[in-house]
Amino acid sequence: QVQLVESGGGLVQAGGSLRLSCVASGSFFSILTMAWYRQAPGKQRELVANADSVKGRFTISMDNARNTVYLQMNNLRPEDTAVYYCYANLWVVRGGPTFQYWGQGTQVTVSS
């Protein structure tokens, strides 16, 4: 019913840029929160916005009219290589509780 679909991942050379998009689709009332997480092999999933290493390089923006969150990634480094996941906490119906959803993830690979 509710889907989060990420796009924009791929292979990029160090120093390059990528822009990830995540759109929430389906039947829901309203979005409380959307965010980006990432998980590298053998590491815990982390909130991108809280990662010290991305500060000054990554920018998160939201297009509320399109239920879309973006992650602009500049000056990419090999250590940014990870699966990037979209997260949303939203109301499915008016007056009901919020529910948490995850996208399928999109692979970002940064070569040195």
mmCIF file of N, CA and C in Angstrom:
data_model
loop_
_atom_site.group_PDB
_atom_site.id
_atom_site.type_symbol
_atom_site.label_atom_id
_atom_site.label_comp_id
_atom_site.label_asym_id
_atom_site.label_seq_id
_atom_site.Cartn_x
_atom_site.Cartn_y
_atom_site.Cartn_z
ATOM 1 N N GLN A 1 0.815 -1.199 0.000
ATOM 2 C CA GLN A 1 0.000 0.000 0.000
ATOM 3 C C GLN A 1 0.854 1.256 0.000
ATOM 4 N N VAL A 2 1.818 1.316 0.883
ATOM 5 C CA VAL A 2 2.756 2.421 0.942
ATOM 6 C C VAL A 2 4.120 1.917 0.521
ATOM 7 N N GLN A 3 4.731 2.630 -0.379
ATOM 8 C CA GLN A 3 6.050 2.275 -0.858
ATOM 9 C C GLN A 3 6.971 3.475 -0.835
ATOM 10 N N LEU A 4 8.213 3.215 -0.501
ATOM 11 C CA LEU A 4 9.274 4.195 -0.635
ATOM 12 C C LEU A 4 10.229 3.677 -1.695
ATOM 13 N N VAL A 5 10.421 4.442 -2.729
ATOM 14 C CA VAL A 5 11.235 4.018 -3.845
ATOM 15 C C VAL A 5 12.401 4.973 -4.009
ATOM 16 N N GLU A 6 13.607 4.440 -3.821
ATOM 17 C CA GLU A 6 14.816 5.227 -3.999
ATOM 18 C C GLU A 6 15.324 5.093 -5.428
ATOM 19 N N SER A 7 16.011 6.112 -5.870
ATOM 20 C CA SER A 7 16.648 6.079 -7.166
ATOM 21 C C SER A 7 17.848 7.008 -7.144
ATOM 22 N N GLY A 8 18.704 6.852 -8.117
ATOM 23 C CA GLY A 8 19.836 7.738 -8.279
ATOM 24 C C GLY A 8 21.180 7.167 -7.874
ATOM 25 N N GLY A 9 21.181 5.980 -7.310
ATOM 26 C CA GLY A 9 22.439 5.369 -6.936
ATOM 27 C C GLY A 9 23.198 4.869 -8.148
ATOM 28 N N GLY A 10 24.415 4.470 -7.900
ATOM 29 C CA GLY A 10 25.242 3.963 -8.975
ATOM 30 C C GLY A 10 26.702 4.025 -8.627
ATOM 31 N N LEU A 11 27.509 3.883 -9.645
ATOM 32 C CA LEU A 11 28.960 3.911 -9.509
ATOM 33 C C LEU A 11 29.479 5.280 -9.906
ATOM 34 N N VAL A 12 30.298 5.842 -9.052
ATOM 35 C CA VAL A 12 30.854 7.158 -9.309
ATOM 36 C C VAL A 12 32.295 7.192 -8.825
ATOM 37 N N GLN A 13 33.092 7.983 -9.475
ATOM 38 C CA GLN A 13 34.475 8.139 -9.057
ATOM 39 C C GLN A 13 34.582 9.089 -7.875
ATOM 40 N N ALA A 14 35.619 8.889 -7.087
ATOM 41 C CA ALA A 14 35.866 9.783 -5.969
ATOM 42 C C ALA A 14 35.920 11.227 -6.447
ATOM 43 N N GLY A 15 35.286 12.085 -5.673
ATOM 44 C CA GLY A 15 35.186 13.483 -6.042
ATOM 45 C C GLY A 15 33.947 13.825 -6.830
ATOM 46 N N GLY A 16 33.243 12.822 -7.298
ATOM 47 C CA GLY A 16 32.041 13.049 -8.061
ATOM 48 C C GLY A 16 30.831 13.286 -7.185
ATOM 49 N N SER A 17 29.693 13.411 -7.847
ATOM 50 C CA SER A 17 28.448 13.725 -7.155
ATOM 51 C C SER A 17 27.339 12.792 -7.601
ATOM 52 N N LEU A 18 26.410 12.572 -6.704
ATOM 53 C CA LEU A 18 25.187 11.852 -6.995
ATOM 54 C C LEU A 18 24.042 12.528 -6.271
ATOM 55 N N ARG A 19 22.872 12.395 -6.847
ATOM 56 C CA ARG A 19 21.667 12.892 -6.211
ATOM 57 C C ARG A 19 20.678 11.748 -6.086
ATOM 58 N N LEU A 20 20.386 11.368 -4.862
ATOM 59 C CA LEU A 20 19.422 10.321 -4.605
ATOM 60 C C LEU A 20 18.041 10.921 -4.394
ATOM 61 N N SER A 21 17.044 10.195 -4.847
ATOM 62 C CA SER A 21 15.664 10.599 -4.659
ATOM 63 C C SER A 21 14.899 9.467 -4.007
ATOM 64 N N CYS A 22 13.942 9.825 -3.202
ATOM 65 C CA CYS A 22 13.042 8.855 -2.606
ATOM 66 C C CYS A 22 11.642 9.438 -2.627
ATOM 67 N N VAL A 23 10.739 8.730 -3.252
ATOM 68 C CA VAL A 23 9.359 9.171 -3.318
ATOM 69 C C VAL A 23 8.475 8.207 -2.539
ATOM 70 N N ALA A 24 7.624 8.753 -1.715
ATOM 71 C CA ALA A 24 6.625 7.973 -1.003
ATOM 72 C C ALA A 24 5.369 7.920 -1.843
ATOM 73 N N SER A 25 4.904 6.717 -2.124
ATOM 74 C CA SER A 25 3.730 6.552 -2.960
ATOM 75 C C SER A 25 2.750 5.596 -2.307
ATOM 76 N N GLY A 26 1.547 5.582 -2.827
ATOM 77 C CA GLY A 26 0.498 4.742 -2.288
ATOM 78 C C GLY A 26 -0.524 5.554 -1.532
ATOM 79 N N SER A 27 -1.243 4.865 -0.688
ATOM 80 C CA SER A 27 -2.318 5.493 0.063
ATOM 81 C C SER A 27 -1.854 5.812 1.473
ATOM 82 N N PHE A 28 -1.736 7.082 1.765
ATOM 83 C CA PHE A 28 -1.419 7.529 3.106
ATOM 84 C C PHE A 28 -1.925 8.945 3.278
ATOM 85 N N PHE A 29 -2.009 9.352 4.530
ATOM 86 C CA PHE A 29 -2.594 10.651 4.814
ATOM 87 C C PHE A 29 -1.558 11.763 4.807
ATOM 88 N N SER A 30 -0.489 11.556 5.551
ATOM 89 C CA SER A 30 0.495 12.614 5.679
ATOM 90 C C SER A 30 1.811 12.030 6.176
ATOM 91 N N ILE A 31 2.889 12.704 5.854
ATOM 92 C CA ILE A 31 4.222 12.290 6.259
ATOM 93 C C ILE A 31 4.670 13.104 7.456
ATOM 94 N N LEU A 32 5.128 12.410 8.468
ATOM 95 C CA LEU A 32 5.712 13.077 9.615
ATOM 96 C C LEU A 32 7.191 13.357 9.397
ATOM 97 N N THR A 33 7.916 12.335 9.000
ATOM 98 C CA THR A 33 9.359 12.442 8.852
ATOM 99 C C THR A 33 9.833 11.590 7.695
ATOM 100 N N MET A 34 10.773 12.103 6.940
ATOM 101 C CA MET A 34 11.522 11.305 5.989
ATOM 102 C C MET A 34 13.005 11.541 6.245
ATOM 103 N N ALA A 35 13.793 10.523 6.022
ATOM 104 C CA ALA A 35 15.213 10.613 6.308
ATOM 105 C C ALA A 35 15.982 9.628 5.450
ATOM 106 N N TRP A 36 17.274 9.830 5.417
ATOM 107 C CA TRP A 36 18.183 8.931 4.720
ATOM 108 C C TRP A 36 19.077 8.215 5.710
ATOM 109 N N TYR A 37 19.218 6.926 5.517
ATOM 110 C CA TYR A 37 20.158 6.104 6.241
ATOM 111 C C TYR A 37 21.084 5.422 5.242
ATOM 112 N N ARG A 38 22.198 4.949 5.746
ATOM 113 C CA ARG A 38 23.081 4.164 4.894
ATOM 114 C C ARG A 38 23.714 3.050 5.708
ATOM 115 N N GLN A 39 24.088 1.999 5.015
ATOM 116 C CA GLN A 39 24.715 0.860 5.660
ATOM 117 C C GLN A 39 25.798 0.303 4.754
ATOM 118 N N ALA A 40 27.008 0.359 5.247
ATOM 119 C CA ALA A 40 28.138 -0.233 4.554
ATOM 120 C C ALA A 40 28.313 -1.671 5.010
ATOM 121 N N PRO A 41 28.933 -2.502 4.184
ATOM 122 C CA PRO A 41 29.142 -3.903 4.581
ATOM 123 C C PRO A 41 29.873 -4.012 5.911
ATOM 124 N N GLY A 42 29.336 -4.831 6.799
ATOM 125 C CA GLY A 42 29.954 -5.054 8.086
ATOM 126 C C GLY A 42 29.781 -3.940 9.086
ATOM 127 N N LYS A 43 29.020 -2.931 8.749
ATOM 128 C CA LYS A 43 28.819 -1.805 9.646
ATOM 129 C C LYS A 43 27.343 -1.633 9.954
ATOM 130 N N GLN A 44 27.082 -0.933 11.032
ATOM 131 C CA GLN A 44 25.710 -0.646 11.413
ATOM 132 C C GLN A 44 25.107 0.410 10.506
ATOM 133 N N ARG A 45 23.810 0.328 10.358
ATOM 134 C CA ARG A 45 23.092 1.349 9.622
ATOM 135 C C ARG A 45 23.131 2.657 10.404
ATOM 136 N N GLU A 46 23.388 3.737 9.721
ATOM 137 C CA GLU A 46 23.508 5.021 10.378
ATOM 138 C C GLU A 46 22.647 6.061 9.691
ATOM 139 N N LEU A 47 22.229 7.005 10.481
ATOM 140 C CA LEU A 47 21.499 8.147 9.954
ATOM 141 C C LEU A 47 22.496 9.044 9.243
ATOM 142 N N VAL A 48 22.257 9.281 7.966
ATOM 143 C CA VAL A 48 23.207 10.034 7.167
ATOM 144 C C VAL A 48 23.443 11.424 7.752
ATOM 145 N N ALA A 49 22.378 12.071 8.176
ATOM 146 C CA ALA A 49 22.494 13.429 8.679
ATOM 147 C C ALA A 49 23.345 13.520 9.938
ATOM 148 N N ASN A 50 23.487 12.426 10.654
ATOM 149 C CA ASN A 50 24.279 12.425 11.880
ATOM 150 C C ASN A 50 25.718 11.971 11.674
ATOM 151 N N ALA A 51 26.070 11.627 10.475
ATOM 152 C CA ALA A 51 27.419 11.160 10.201
ATOM 153 C C ALA A 51 28.365 12.345 10.063
ATOM 154 N N ASP A 52 29.351 12.399 10.940
ATOM 155 C CA ASP A 52 30.287 13.516 10.901
ATOM 156 C C ASP A 52 31.007 13.619 9.565
ATOM 157 N N SER A 53 31.267 12.486 8.954
ATOM 158 C CA SER A 53 32.068 12.478 7.739
ATOM 159 C C SER A 53 31.374 13.106 6.539
ATOM 160 N N VAL A 54 30.057 13.267 6.593
ATOM 161 C CA VAL A 54 29.339 13.805 5.437
ATOM 162 C C VAL A 54 29.073 15.297 5.555
ATOM 163 N N LYS A 55 29.323 15.863 6.701
ATOM 164 C CA LYS A 55 29.005 17.268 6.917
ATOM 165 C C LYS A 55 29.807 18.145 5.972
ATOM 166 N N GLY A 56 29.100 19.074 5.350
ATOM 167 C CA GLY A 56 29.714 19.935 4.366
ATOM 168 C C GLY A 56 29.717 19.372 2.970
ATOM 169 N N ARG A 57 29.356 18.101 2.811
ATOM 170 C CA ARG A 57 29.349 17.467 1.500
ATOM 171 C C ARG A 57 27.964 17.015 1.059
ATOM 172 N N PHE A 58 27.126 16.627 2.007
ATOM 173 C CA PHE A 58 25.799 16.106 1.694
ATOM 174 C C PHE A 58 24.737 17.110 2.105
ATOM 175 N N THR A 59 23.673 17.166 1.331
ATOM 176 C CA THR A 59 22.553 18.032 1.628
ATOM 177 C C THR A 59 21.257 17.260 1.443
ATOM 178 N N ILE A 60 20.398 17.336 2.429
ATOM 179 C CA ILE A 60 19.096 16.694 2.374
ATOM 180 C C ILE A 60 18.036 17.765 2.170
ATOM 181 N N SER A 61 17.133 17.516 1.257
ATOM 182 C CA SER A 61 16.050 18.453 1.005
ATOM 183 C C SER A 61 14.756 17.685 0.787
ATOM 184 N N MET A 62 13.661 18.379 0.963
ATOM 185 C CA MET A 62 12.346 17.752 0.885
ATOM 186 C C MET A 62 11.450 18.555 -0.026
ATOM 187 N N ASP A 63 10.771 17.860 -0.916
ATOM 188 C CA ASP A 63 9.732 18.448 -1.737
ATOM 189 C C ASP A 63 8.411 17.900 -1.211
ATOM 190 N N ASN A 64 7.776 18.677 -0.365
ATOM 191 C CA ASN A 64 6.565 18.207 0.281
ATOM 192 C C ASN A 64 5.435 17.949 -0.707
ATOM 193 N N ALA A 65 5.344 18.757 -1.737
ATOM 194 C CA ALA A 65 4.270 18.595 -2.707
ATOM 195 C C ALA A 65 4.373 17.277 -3.454
ATOM 196 N N ARG A 66 5.582 16.773 -3.612
ATOM 197 C CA ARG A 66 5.786 15.525 -4.337
ATOM 198 C C ARG A 66 6.121 14.354 -3.423
ATOM 199 N N ASN A 67 6.045 14.562 -2.114
ATOM 200 C CA ASN A 67 6.362 13.512 -1.142
ATOM 201 C C ASN A 67 7.713 12.874 -1.437
ATOM 202 N N THR A 68 8.667 13.718 -1.693
ATOM 203 C CA THR A 68 9.981 13.261 -2.118
ATOM 204 C C THR A 68 11.065 13.893 -1.266
ATOM 205 N N VAL A 69 12.032 13.087 -0.883
ATOM 206 C CA VAL A 69 13.204 13.578 -0.180
ATOM 207 C C VAL A 69 14.419 13.296 -1.050
ATOM 208 N N TYR A 70 15.339 14.232 -1.052
ATOM 209 C CA TYR A 70 16.534 14.129 -1.867
ATOM 210 C C TYR A 70 17.773 14.093 -0.987
ATOM 211 N N LEU A 71 18.783 13.452 -1.498
ATOM 212 C CA LEU A 71 20.092 13.466 -0.871
ATOM 213 C C LEU A 71 21.107 13.840 -1.934
ATOM 214 N N GLN A 72 21.580 15.063 -1.860
ATOM 215 C CA GLN A 72 22.617 15.530 -2.762
ATOM 216 C C GLN A 72 23.968 15.219 -2.143
ATOM 217 N N MET A 73 24.761 14.446 -2.838
ATOM 218 C CA MET A 73 26.049 14.008 -2.335
ATOM 219 C C MET A 73 27.138 14.546 -3.243
ATOM 220 N N ASN A 74 27.982 15.378 -2.685
ATOM 221 C CA ASN A 74 29.079 15.980 -3.424
ATOM 222 C C ASN A 74 30.414 15.523 -2.852
ATOM 223 N N ASN A 75 31.433 15.634 -3.677
ATOM 224 C CA ASN A 75 32.783 15.258 -3.265
ATOM 225 C C ASN A 75 32.796 13.886 -2.613
ATOM 226 N N LEU A 76 32.247 12.931 -3.312
ATOM 227 C CA LEU A 76 32.111 11.587 -2.760
ATOM 228 C C LEU A 76 33.462 10.931 -2.524
ATOM 229 N N ARG A 77 33.500 10.124 -1.490
ATOM 230 C CA ARG A 77 34.689 9.403 -1.093
ATOM 231 C C ARG A 77 34.408 7.909 -1.099
ATOM 232 N N PRO A 78 35.439 7.090 -1.259
ATOM 233 C CA PRO A 78 35.211 5.640 -1.223
ATOM 234 C C PRO A 78 34.507 5.177 0.046
ATOM 235 N N GLU A 79 34.763 5.815 1.158
ATOM 236 C CA GLU A 79 34.109 5.420 2.393
ATOM 237 C C GLU A 79 32.620 5.737 2.427
ATOM 238 N N ASP A 80 32.136 6.481 1.439
ATOM 239 C CA ASP A 80 30.698 6.698 1.311
ATOM 240 C C ASP A 80 29.988 5.507 0.685
ATOM 241 N N THR A 81 30.738 4.549 0.201
ATOM 242 C CA THR A 81 30.144 3.376 -0.420
ATOM 243 C C THR A 81 29.249 2.647 0.572
ATOM 244 N N ALA A 82 28.008 2.453 0.196
ATOM 245 C CA ALA A 82 27.030 1.849 1.087
ATOM 246 C C ALA A 82 25.728 1.679 0.332
ATOM 247 N N VAL A 83 24.826 0.943 0.940
ATOM 248 C CA VAL A 83 23.447 0.946 0.488
ATOM 249 C C VAL A 83 22.731 2.063 1.222
ATOM 250 N N TYR A 84 22.093 2.911 0.478
ATOM 251 C CA TYR A 84 21.394 4.051 1.043
ATOM 252 C C TYR A 84 19.904 3.759 1.062
ATOM 253 N N TYR A 85 19.316 3.932 2.239
ATOM 254 C CA TYR A 85 17.920 3.603 2.454
ATOM 255 C C TYR A 85 17.116 4.850 2.789
ATOM 256 N N CYS A 86 15.961 4.913 2.209
ATOM 257 C CA CYS A 86 15.002 5.946 2.549
ATOM 258 C C CYS A 86 14.116 5.454 3.684
ATOM 259 N N TYR A 87 13.798 6.347 4.583
ATOM 260 C CA TYR A 87 12.953 6.048 5.736
ATOM 261 C C TYR A 87 11.835 7.070 5.801
ATOM 262 N N ALA A 88 10.662 6.606 6.182
ATOM 263 C CA ALA A 88 9.554 7.519 6.400
ATOM 264 C C ALA A 88 8.745 7.072 7.596
ATOM 265 N N ASN A 89 8.313 8.026 8.362
ATOM 266 C CA ASN A 89 7.357 7.824 9.428
ATOM 267 C C ASN A 89 6.129 8.634 9.027
ATOM 268 N N LEU A 90 5.007 7.958 8.836
ATOM 269 C CA LEU A 90 3.855 8.639 8.270
ATOM 270 C C LEU A 90 2.546 8.120 8.830
ATOM 271 N N TRP A 91 1.526 8.941 8.668
ATOM 272 C CA TRP A 91 0.169 8.552 9.013
ATOM 273 C C TRP A 91 -0.471 7.910 7.795
ATOM 274 N N VAL A 92 -0.919 6.683 7.946
ATOM 275 C CA VAL A 92 -1.617 6.028 6.857
ATOM 276 C C VAL A 92 -3.024 6.604 6.714
ATOM 277 N N VAL A 93 -3.695 6.809 7.828
ATOM 278 C CA VAL A 93 -5.027 7.399 7.828
ATOM 279 C C VAL A 93 -5.062 8.546 8.814
ATOM 280 N N ARG A 94 -5.940 9.483 8.558
ATOM 281 C CA ARG A 94 -6.100 10.619 9.440
ATOM 282 C C ARG A 94 -6.569 10.163 10.816
ATOM 283 N N GLY A 95 -5.916 10.657 11.850
ATOM 284 C CA GLY A 95 -6.287 10.321 13.213
ATOM 285 C C GLY A 95 -5.709 9.025 13.732
ATOM 286 N N GLY A 96 -5.031 8.287 12.886
ATOM 287 C CA GLY A 96 -4.445 7.038 13.293
ATOM 288 C C GLY A 96 -3.006 7.197 13.733
ATOM 289 N N PRO A 97 -2.371 6.093 14.078
ATOM 290 C CA PRO A 97 -0.974 6.149 14.487
ATOM 291 C C PRO A 97 -0.049 6.296 13.285
ATOM 292 N N THR A 98 1.177 6.639 13.569
ATOM 293 C CA THR A 98 2.176 6.662 12.515
ATOM 294 C C THR A 98 2.787 5.280 12.347
ATOM 295 N N PHE A 99 3.279 5.028 11.160
ATOM 296 C CA PHE A 99 3.959 3.786 10.839
ATOM 297 C C PHE A 99 5.282 4.098 10.164
ATOM 298 N N GLN A 100 6.224 3.221 10.360
ATOM 299 C CA GLN A 100 7.546 3.385 9.796
ATOM 300 C C GLN A 100 7.719 2.509 8.569
ATOM 301 N N TYR A 101 8.312 3.088 7.534
ATOM 302 C CA TYR A 101 8.542 2.383 6.282
ATOM 303 C C TYR A 101 9.975 2.588 5.840
ATOM 304 N N TRP A 102 10.468 1.591 5.143
ATOM 305 C CA TRP A 102 11.808 1.629 4.580
ATOM 306 C C TRP A 102 11.753 1.366 3.087
ATOM 307 N N GLY A 103 12.592 2.059 2.364
ATOM 308 C CA GLY A 103 12.756 1.758 0.959
ATOM 309 C C GLY A 103 13.603 0.521 0.765
ATOM 310 N N GLN A 104 13.718 0.103 -0.471
ATOM 311 C CA GLN A 104 14.469 -1.110 -0.789
ATOM 312 C C GLN A 104 15.974 -0.897 -0.770
ATOM 313 N N GLY A 105 16.393 0.335 -0.777
ATOM 314 C CA GLY A 105 17.798 0.668 -0.782
ATOM 315 C C GLY A 105 18.335 0.850 -2.188
ATOM 316 N N THR A 106 19.283 1.731 -2.305
ATOM 317 C CA THR A 106 19.972 1.935 -3.572
ATOM 318 C C THR A 106 21.475 1.945 -3.316
ATOM 319 N N GLN A 107 22.195 1.223 -4.135
ATOM 320 C CA GLN A 107 23.631 1.060 -3.939
ATOM 321 C C GLN A 107 24.385 2.270 -4.462
ATOM 322 N N VAL A 108 25.255 2.784 -3.629
ATOM 323 C CA VAL A 108 26.187 3.827 -4.030
ATOM 324 C C VAL A 108 27.590 3.274 -3.876
ATOM 325 N N THR A 109 28.321 3.264 -4.954
ATOM 326 C CA THR A 109 29.692 2.773 -4.946
ATOM 327 C C THR A 109 30.606 3.871 -5.452
ATOM 328 N N VAL A 110 31.586 4.211 -4.645
ATOM 329 C CA VAL A 110 32.530 5.267 -4.981
ATOM 330 C C VAL A 110 33.896 4.631 -5.171
ATOM 331 N N SER A 111 34.422 4.757 -6.347
ATOM 332 C CA SER A 111 35.723 4.189 -6.656
ATOM 333 C C SER A 111 36.822 5.211 -6.419
ATOM 334 N N SER A 112 37.971 4.730 -6.025
ATOM 335 C CA SER A 112 39.097 5.601 -5.743
ATOM 336 C C SER A 112 39.917 5.868 -6.982
#
